[in-house]
Coordinates of C-alpha atoms in Angstrom, one line a residue:
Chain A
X1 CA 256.8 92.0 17.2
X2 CA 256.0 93.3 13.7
X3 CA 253.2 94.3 11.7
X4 CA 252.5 91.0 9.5
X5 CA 252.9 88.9 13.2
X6 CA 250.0 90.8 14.9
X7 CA 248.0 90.5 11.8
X8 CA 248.6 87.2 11.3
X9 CA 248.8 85.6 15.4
X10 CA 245.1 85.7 15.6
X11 CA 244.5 83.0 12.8
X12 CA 246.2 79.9 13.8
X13 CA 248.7 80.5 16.5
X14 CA 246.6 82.3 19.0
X15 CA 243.6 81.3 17.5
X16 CA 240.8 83.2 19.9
X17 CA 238.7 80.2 19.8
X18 CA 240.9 77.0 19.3
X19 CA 243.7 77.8 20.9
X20 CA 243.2 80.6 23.4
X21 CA 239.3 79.5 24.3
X22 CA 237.7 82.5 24.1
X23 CA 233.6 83.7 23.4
X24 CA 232.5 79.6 23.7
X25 CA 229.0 81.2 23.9
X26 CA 228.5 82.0 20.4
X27 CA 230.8 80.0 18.8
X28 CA 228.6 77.1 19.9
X29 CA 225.5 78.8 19.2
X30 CA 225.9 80.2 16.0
X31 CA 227.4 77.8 14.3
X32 CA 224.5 75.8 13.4
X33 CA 224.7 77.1 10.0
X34 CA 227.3 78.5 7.6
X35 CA 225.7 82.0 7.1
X36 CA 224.6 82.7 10.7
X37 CA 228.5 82.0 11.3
X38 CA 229.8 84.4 8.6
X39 CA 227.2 86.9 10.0
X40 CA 228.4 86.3 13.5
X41 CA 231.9 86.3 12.7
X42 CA 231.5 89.8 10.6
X43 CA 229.6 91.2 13.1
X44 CA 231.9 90.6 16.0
X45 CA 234.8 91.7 13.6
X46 CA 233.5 95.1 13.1
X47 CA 232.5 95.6 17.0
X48 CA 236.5 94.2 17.6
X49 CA 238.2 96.4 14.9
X50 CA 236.4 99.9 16.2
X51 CA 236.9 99.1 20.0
X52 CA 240.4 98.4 19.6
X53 CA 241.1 101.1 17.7
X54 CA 239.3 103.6 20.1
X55 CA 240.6 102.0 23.3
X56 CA 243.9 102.1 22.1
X57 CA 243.6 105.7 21.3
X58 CA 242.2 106.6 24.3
X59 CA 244.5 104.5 26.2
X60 CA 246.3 107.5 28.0
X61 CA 243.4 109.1 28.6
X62 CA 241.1 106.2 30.9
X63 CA 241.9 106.2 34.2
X64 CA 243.5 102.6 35.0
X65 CA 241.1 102.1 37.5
X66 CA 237.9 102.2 35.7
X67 CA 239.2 100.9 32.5
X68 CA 236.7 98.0 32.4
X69 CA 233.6 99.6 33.1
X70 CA 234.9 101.9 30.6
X71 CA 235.7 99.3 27.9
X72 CA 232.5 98.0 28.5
X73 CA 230.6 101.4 27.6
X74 CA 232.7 101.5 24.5
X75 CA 231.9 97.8 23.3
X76 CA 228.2 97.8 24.4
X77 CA 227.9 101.6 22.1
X78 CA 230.1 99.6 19.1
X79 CA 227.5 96.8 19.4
X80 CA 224.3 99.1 19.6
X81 CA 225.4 100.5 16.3
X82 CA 226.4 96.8 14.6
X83 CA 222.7 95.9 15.7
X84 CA 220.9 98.6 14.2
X85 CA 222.7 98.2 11.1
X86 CA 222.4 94.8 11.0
X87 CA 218.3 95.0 12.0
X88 CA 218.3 97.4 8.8
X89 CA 220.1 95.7 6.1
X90 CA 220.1 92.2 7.2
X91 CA 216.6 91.4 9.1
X92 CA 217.0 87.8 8.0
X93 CA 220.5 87.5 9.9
X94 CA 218.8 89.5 12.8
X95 CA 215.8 86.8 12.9
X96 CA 218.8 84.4 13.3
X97 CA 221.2 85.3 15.5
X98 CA 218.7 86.7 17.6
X99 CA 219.9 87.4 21.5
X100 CA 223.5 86.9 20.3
X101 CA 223.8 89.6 18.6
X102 CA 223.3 91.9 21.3
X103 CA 225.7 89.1 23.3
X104 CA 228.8 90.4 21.4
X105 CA 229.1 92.8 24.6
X106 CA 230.0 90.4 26.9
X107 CA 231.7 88.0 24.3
X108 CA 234.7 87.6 25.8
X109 CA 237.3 88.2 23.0
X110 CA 236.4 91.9 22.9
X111 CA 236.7 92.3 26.3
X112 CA 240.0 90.4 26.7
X113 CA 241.9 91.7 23.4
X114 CA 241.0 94.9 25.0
X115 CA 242.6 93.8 28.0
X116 CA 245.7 92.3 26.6
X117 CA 246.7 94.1 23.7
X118 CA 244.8 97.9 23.0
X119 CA 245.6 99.1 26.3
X120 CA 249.3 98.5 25.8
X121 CA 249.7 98.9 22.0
X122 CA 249.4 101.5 19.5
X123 CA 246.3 102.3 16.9
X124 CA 247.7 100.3 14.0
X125 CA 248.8 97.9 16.1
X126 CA 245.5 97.0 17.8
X127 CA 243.5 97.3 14.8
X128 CA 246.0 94.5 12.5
X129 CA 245.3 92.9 16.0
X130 CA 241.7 93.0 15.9
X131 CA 241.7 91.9 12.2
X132 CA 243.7 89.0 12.9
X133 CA 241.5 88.2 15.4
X134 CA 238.2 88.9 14.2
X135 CA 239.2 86.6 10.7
X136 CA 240.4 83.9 13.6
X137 CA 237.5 83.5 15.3
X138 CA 234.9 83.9 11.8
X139 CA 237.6 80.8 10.3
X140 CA 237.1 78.6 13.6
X141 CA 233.5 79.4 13.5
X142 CA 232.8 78.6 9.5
X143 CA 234.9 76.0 9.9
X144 CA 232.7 74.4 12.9
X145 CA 229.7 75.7 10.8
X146 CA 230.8 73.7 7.6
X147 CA 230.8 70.6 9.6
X148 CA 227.5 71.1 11.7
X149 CA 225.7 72.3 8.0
X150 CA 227.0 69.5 5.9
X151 CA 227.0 67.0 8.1
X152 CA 224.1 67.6 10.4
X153 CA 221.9 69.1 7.5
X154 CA 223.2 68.0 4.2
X155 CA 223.6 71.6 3.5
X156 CA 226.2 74.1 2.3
X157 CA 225.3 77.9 2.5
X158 CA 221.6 76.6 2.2
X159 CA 222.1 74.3 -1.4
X160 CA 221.6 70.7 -0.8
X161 CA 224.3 68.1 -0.9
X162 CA 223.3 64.8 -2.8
X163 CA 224.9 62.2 -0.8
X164 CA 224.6 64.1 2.5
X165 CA 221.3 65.2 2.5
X166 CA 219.7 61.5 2.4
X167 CA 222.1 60.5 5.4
X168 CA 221.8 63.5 7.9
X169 CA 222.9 63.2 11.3
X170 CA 220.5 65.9 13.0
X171 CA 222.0 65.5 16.0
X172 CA 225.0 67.4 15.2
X173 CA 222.6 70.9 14.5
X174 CA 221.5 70.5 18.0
X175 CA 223.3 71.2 21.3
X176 CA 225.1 68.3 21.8
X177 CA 226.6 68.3 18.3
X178 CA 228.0 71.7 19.3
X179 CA 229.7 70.7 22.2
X180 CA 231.1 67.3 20.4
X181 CA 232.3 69.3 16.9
X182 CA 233.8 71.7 19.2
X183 CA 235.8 69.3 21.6
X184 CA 237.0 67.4 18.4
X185 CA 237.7 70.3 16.6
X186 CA 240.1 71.4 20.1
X187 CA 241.7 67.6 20.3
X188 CA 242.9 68.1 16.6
X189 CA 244.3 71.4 17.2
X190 CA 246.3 69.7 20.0
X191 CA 247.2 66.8 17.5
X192 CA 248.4 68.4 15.1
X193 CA 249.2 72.3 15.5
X194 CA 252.7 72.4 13.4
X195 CA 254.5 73.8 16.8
X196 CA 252.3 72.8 19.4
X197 CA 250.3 75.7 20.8
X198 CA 251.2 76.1 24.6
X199 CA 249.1 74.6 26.6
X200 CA 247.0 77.1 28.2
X201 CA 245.3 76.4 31.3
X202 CA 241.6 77.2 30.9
X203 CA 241.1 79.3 34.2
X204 CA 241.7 82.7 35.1
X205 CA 245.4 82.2 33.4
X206 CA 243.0 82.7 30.1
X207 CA 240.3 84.8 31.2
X208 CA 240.2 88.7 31.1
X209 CA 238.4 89.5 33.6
X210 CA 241.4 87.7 36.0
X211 CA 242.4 90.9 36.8
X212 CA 239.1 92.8 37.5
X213 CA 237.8 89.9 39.9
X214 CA 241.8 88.6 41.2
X215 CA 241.1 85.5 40.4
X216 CA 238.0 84.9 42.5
X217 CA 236.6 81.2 41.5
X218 CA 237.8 79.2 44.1
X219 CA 238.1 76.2 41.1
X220 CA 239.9 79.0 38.9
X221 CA 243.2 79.0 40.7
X222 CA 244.7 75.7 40.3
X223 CA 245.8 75.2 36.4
X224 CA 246.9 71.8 36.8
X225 CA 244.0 71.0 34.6
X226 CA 244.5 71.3 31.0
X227 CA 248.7 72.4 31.4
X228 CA 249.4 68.7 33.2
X229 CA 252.4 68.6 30.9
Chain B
X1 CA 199.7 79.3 38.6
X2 CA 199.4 76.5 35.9
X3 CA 201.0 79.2 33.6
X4 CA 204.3 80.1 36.2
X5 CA 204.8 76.0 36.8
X6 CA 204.9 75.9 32.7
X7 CA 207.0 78.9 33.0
X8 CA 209.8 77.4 35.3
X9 CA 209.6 73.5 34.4
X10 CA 210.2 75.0 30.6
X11 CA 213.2 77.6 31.9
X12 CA 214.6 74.6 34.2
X13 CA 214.5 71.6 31.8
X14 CA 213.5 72.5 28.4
X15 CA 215.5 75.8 27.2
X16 CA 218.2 74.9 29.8
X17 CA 220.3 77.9 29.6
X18 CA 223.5 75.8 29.5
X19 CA 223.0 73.0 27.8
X20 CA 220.0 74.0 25.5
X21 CA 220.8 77.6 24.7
X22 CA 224.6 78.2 25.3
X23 CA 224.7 80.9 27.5
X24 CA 226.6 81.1 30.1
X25 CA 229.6 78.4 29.1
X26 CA 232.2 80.5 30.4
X27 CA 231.5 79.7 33.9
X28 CA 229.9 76.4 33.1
X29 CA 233.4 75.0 31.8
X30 CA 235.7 77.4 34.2
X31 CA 234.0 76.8 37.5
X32 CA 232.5 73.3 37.5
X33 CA 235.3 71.6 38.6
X34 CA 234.4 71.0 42.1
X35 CA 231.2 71.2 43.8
X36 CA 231.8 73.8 46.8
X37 CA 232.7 76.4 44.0
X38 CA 230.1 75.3 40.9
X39 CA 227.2 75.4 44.3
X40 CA 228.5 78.9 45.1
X41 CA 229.0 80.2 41.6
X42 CA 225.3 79.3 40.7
X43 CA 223.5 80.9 43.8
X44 CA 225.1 84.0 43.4
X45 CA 223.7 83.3 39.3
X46 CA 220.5 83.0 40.1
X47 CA 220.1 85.2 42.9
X48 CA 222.4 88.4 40.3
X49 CA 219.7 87.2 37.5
X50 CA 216.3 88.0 39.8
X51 CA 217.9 91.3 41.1
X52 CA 218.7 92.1 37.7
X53 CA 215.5 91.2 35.6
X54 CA 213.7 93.3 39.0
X55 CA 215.9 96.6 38.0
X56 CA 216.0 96.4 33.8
X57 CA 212.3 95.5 33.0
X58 CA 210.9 98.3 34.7
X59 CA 213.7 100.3 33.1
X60 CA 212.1 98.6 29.6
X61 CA 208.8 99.1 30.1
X62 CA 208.6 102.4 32.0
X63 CA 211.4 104.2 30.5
X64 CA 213.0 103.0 27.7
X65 CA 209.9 102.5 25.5
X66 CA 207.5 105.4 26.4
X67 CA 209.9 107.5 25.4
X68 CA 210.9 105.5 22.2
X69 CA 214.8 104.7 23.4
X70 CA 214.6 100.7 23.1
X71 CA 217.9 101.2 20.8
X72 CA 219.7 101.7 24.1
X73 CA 218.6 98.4 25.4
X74 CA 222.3 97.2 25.1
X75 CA 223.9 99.8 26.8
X76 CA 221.9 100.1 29.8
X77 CA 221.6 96.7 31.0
X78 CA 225.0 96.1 31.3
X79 CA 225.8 99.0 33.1
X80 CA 223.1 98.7 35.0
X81 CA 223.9 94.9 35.7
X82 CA 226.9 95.9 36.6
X83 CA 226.4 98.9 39.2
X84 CA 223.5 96.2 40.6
X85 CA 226.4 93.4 41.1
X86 CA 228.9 96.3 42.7
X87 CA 226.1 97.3 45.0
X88 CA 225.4 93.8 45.8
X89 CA 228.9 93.1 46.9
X90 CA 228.8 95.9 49.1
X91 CA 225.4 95.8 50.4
X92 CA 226.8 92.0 51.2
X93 CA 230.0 92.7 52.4
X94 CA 228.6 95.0 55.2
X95 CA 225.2 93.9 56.5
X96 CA 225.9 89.8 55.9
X97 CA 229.6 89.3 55.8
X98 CA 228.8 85.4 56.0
X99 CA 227.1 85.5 52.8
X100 CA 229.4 87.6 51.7
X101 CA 232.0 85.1 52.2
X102 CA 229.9 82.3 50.1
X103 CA 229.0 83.9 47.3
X104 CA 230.8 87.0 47.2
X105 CA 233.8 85.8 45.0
X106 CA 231.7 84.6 42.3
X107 CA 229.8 88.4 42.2
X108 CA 232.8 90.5 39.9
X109 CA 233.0 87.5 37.5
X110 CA 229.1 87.5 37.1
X111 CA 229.2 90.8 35.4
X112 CA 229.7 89.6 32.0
X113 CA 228.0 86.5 32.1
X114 CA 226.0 86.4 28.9
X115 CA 223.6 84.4 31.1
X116 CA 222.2 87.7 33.1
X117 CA 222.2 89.9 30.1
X118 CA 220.8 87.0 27.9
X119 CA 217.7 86.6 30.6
X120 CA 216.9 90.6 31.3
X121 CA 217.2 90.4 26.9
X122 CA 215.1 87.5 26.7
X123 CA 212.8 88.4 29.6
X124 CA 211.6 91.8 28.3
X125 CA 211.0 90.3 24.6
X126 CA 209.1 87.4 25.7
X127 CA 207.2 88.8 28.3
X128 CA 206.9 92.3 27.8
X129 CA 203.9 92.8 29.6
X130 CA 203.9 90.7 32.7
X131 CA 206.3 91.4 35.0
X132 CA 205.8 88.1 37.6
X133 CA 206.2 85.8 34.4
X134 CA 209.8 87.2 33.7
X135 CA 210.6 87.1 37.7
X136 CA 209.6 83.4 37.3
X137 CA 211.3 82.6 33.7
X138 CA 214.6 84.6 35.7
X139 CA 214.1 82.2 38.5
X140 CA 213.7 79.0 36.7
X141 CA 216.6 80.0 34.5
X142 CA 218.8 80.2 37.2
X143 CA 217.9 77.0 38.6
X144 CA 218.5 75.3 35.5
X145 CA 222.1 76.9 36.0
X146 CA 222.4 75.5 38.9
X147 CA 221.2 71.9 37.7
X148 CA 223.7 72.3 34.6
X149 CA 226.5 73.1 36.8
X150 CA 226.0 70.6 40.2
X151 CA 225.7 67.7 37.6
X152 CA 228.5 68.2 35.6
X153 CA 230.6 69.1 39.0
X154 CA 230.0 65.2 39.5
X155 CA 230.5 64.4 35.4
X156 CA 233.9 65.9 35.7
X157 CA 235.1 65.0 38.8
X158 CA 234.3 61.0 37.1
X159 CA 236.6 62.2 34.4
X160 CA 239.9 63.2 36.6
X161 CA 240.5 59.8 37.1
X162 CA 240.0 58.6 33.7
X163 CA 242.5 57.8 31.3
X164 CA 242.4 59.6 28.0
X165 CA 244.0 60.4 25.1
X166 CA 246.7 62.8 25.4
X167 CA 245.2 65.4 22.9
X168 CA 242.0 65.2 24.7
X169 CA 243.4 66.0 28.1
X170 CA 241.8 68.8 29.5
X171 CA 239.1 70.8 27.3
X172 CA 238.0 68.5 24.5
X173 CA 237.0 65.9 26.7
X174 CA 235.6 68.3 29.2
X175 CA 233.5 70.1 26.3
X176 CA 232.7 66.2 25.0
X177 CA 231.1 64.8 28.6
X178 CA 229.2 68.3 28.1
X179 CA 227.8 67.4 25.4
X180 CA 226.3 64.1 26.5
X181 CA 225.3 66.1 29.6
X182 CA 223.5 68.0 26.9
X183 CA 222.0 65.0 25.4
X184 CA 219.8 63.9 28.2
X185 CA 218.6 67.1 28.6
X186 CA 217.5 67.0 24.9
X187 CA 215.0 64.0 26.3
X188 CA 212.8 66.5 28.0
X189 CA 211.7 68.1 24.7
X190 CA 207.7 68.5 25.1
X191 CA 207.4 67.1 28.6
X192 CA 206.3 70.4 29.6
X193 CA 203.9 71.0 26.5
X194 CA 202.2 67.3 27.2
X195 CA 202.3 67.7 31.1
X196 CA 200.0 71.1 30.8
X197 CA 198.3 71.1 27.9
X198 CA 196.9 74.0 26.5

């Protein structure tokens, strides 16, 4: 696989959060509003680029055995450092992504490209990978964000929208709207991807920890679920 | 006691940690598909949460911010959420290998459930200094797990037999019956606050 390909994977064909289903957690949480998704998205960038890079670089040097606890040192000490910056320069942001900023440790697209990719690949490698990724998962979450804000608040990065602002559907700003936007959002991916993303089953097929627990949840195992095709 | 009932009714219904906060949708979407496993997987949730909110805010209070480390918040609670679910597991496996058997699958994949860090997080901000509130607010946030996840074991298994769309097989219309799942729950905002008032 070349260069431009691992850069470029992570936007639309494995998309980590449209097509591969990864970190739902924050996707639907912070995408009540365009800025809190831009923060997100950055912030869970940054953590992404640095942990590839250094797991990849130290991937001769972990033992395989402990390699999770050991990724998970890694991304928790990234994430330590993103919040403190973050608390410093951006207190606003800080106010509003609030637990899930510290979240990013266990958001599982860190973990899993980790997992799939940095242990295997080399430096450059992992980090086009990681910012192919991270802009992925920022896209899919402004993109969810644009529709909440304008939609649900009659918003756009905060400025009001004439038409949209006098006919606001609230609902969509609250938890239900995030779980509806984001089914939606998945359906049209389906509908109309160019060359239809394979199916993945949404089980331990897609989840990294599949490895680390062998596939423990009893309703994990069978993928006739989403791959009925 | 009036203030622990608040506490739980509030974890439970209100700020369901599910369907009102998103935490915890990995295992709310993987493992809800049938009710033996969704059961299991949210025992072992609620019973990792108490353990764990019982190790890190002591850790908090005691250790972290005498001696002015609170920056390291991240760091240790997941490790030590994670030794605590090892040691679980083996504490399990050897003294009550039938428990073991229930609820020990579900024990490695708990580990990075943003639901057990979210709650120790949440727990030591909110109620910094009363340790029995948090143990409660861990409680109750379990059990609203375990609400979110025996219900929408029934929503889904409705939903196999349905016939839908081909682009909304699987996911989409999984993540859409969520989200009406979500919707009654948004009908309990200020029960609590009108049921107890201050």
């Amino acid at each position: 696989m070349n260069k431009l390909q691992n850069l470029s994977k992570g936007i639309i064909k494995e998309n980590p959060v449209l097509v591969l289903v990864l970190g739902t957690c924050p996707t639907l949480a912070t995408s009540t509003s365009v800025v809190n998704a831009l923060g997100m998205g950055a912030a869970a960038t940054i953590v992404l680029i640095c942990s590839n890079a250094v797991i990849s670089a130290l991937r001769k040097v972990i033992p395989d055995k402990v390699r999770i606890p050991c990724y998970i040192v890694l991304i928790a000490g990234f994430v330590t450092m993103v919040q403190m910056l973050v608390k410093a320069f951006a207190p606003a942001l800080d106010q509003s992504l609030g637990i899930f900023l510290p979240l990013i440790v266990v958001n599982c697209i860190i973990l899993g490209r980790a997992e799939m990719f940095a242990n295997k690949n080399t430096v450059i490698d992992s980090v086009l990978d990681a910012v192919g990724m991270g802009a992925g998962f920022t896209l899919a979450l402004s993109l969810m964000a644009v529709i909440r804000e304008v939609f649900g608040n009659g918003t756009f990065l905060g400025i009001e929208i004439p038409v949209f602002v006098d006919n606001k559907i609230s609902i969509l700003t609250m938890a239900p709207g995030g779980f509806f936007v984001f089914g939606i959002l998945i359906a049209a991916m389906n509908k109309f991807a160019k060359n239809k993303p394979k199916k993945k089953s949404f089980g331990c097929d897609s989840c990294p920890q599949a490895a680390a627990c062998g596939r423990a949840g009893a309703g994990c195992g069978d993928k006739a679920e989403v791959s009925a095709k | 006691m009036t203030k622990f009932i608040v506490i739980l009714l509030s974890a439970v219904f209100v700020n369901n940690y599910v369907l009102s906060r998103f935490l915890g949708i990995c295992p709310f979407l993987g493992v809800s598909k049938k009710l033996d496993s969704a059961t299991g997987m949210s025992l072992a949730v609620i019973f990792v949460m108490m353990m764990a909110t019982a190790a890190t805010w002591p850790i908090q209070t005691f250790l972290l911010d005498p001696n002015g480390l609170g920056y390291l918040q991240t760091i240790v609670f997941i490790l030590v959420i994670a030794a605590l679910v090892q040691l679980v597991e083996i504490v399990l496996k050897r003294y009550i290998p039938a428990l073991h058997q229930s609820l020990g699958v579900y024990l490695p994949l708990i580990t990075t459930n943003c639901a057990v860090l979210g709650v120790t997080i949440l727990n030591v901000t909110d109620y910094p200094d009363d340790f029995l509130s948090a143990m409660v607010n861990s409680f109750g946030s379990g059990l609203g797990f375990f609400l979110a996840m025996v219900m929408f074991s029934g929503v889904r298994s409705k939903i196999e037999s349905a016939d839908i769309p081909e682009s909304f097989k699987g996911l989409p219309v999984t993540l859409i019956a969520a989200s009406i799942t979500s919707l009654s729950f948004l009908g309990f905002g200020g029960v609590v606050e009108n049921m107890f008032p201050a």
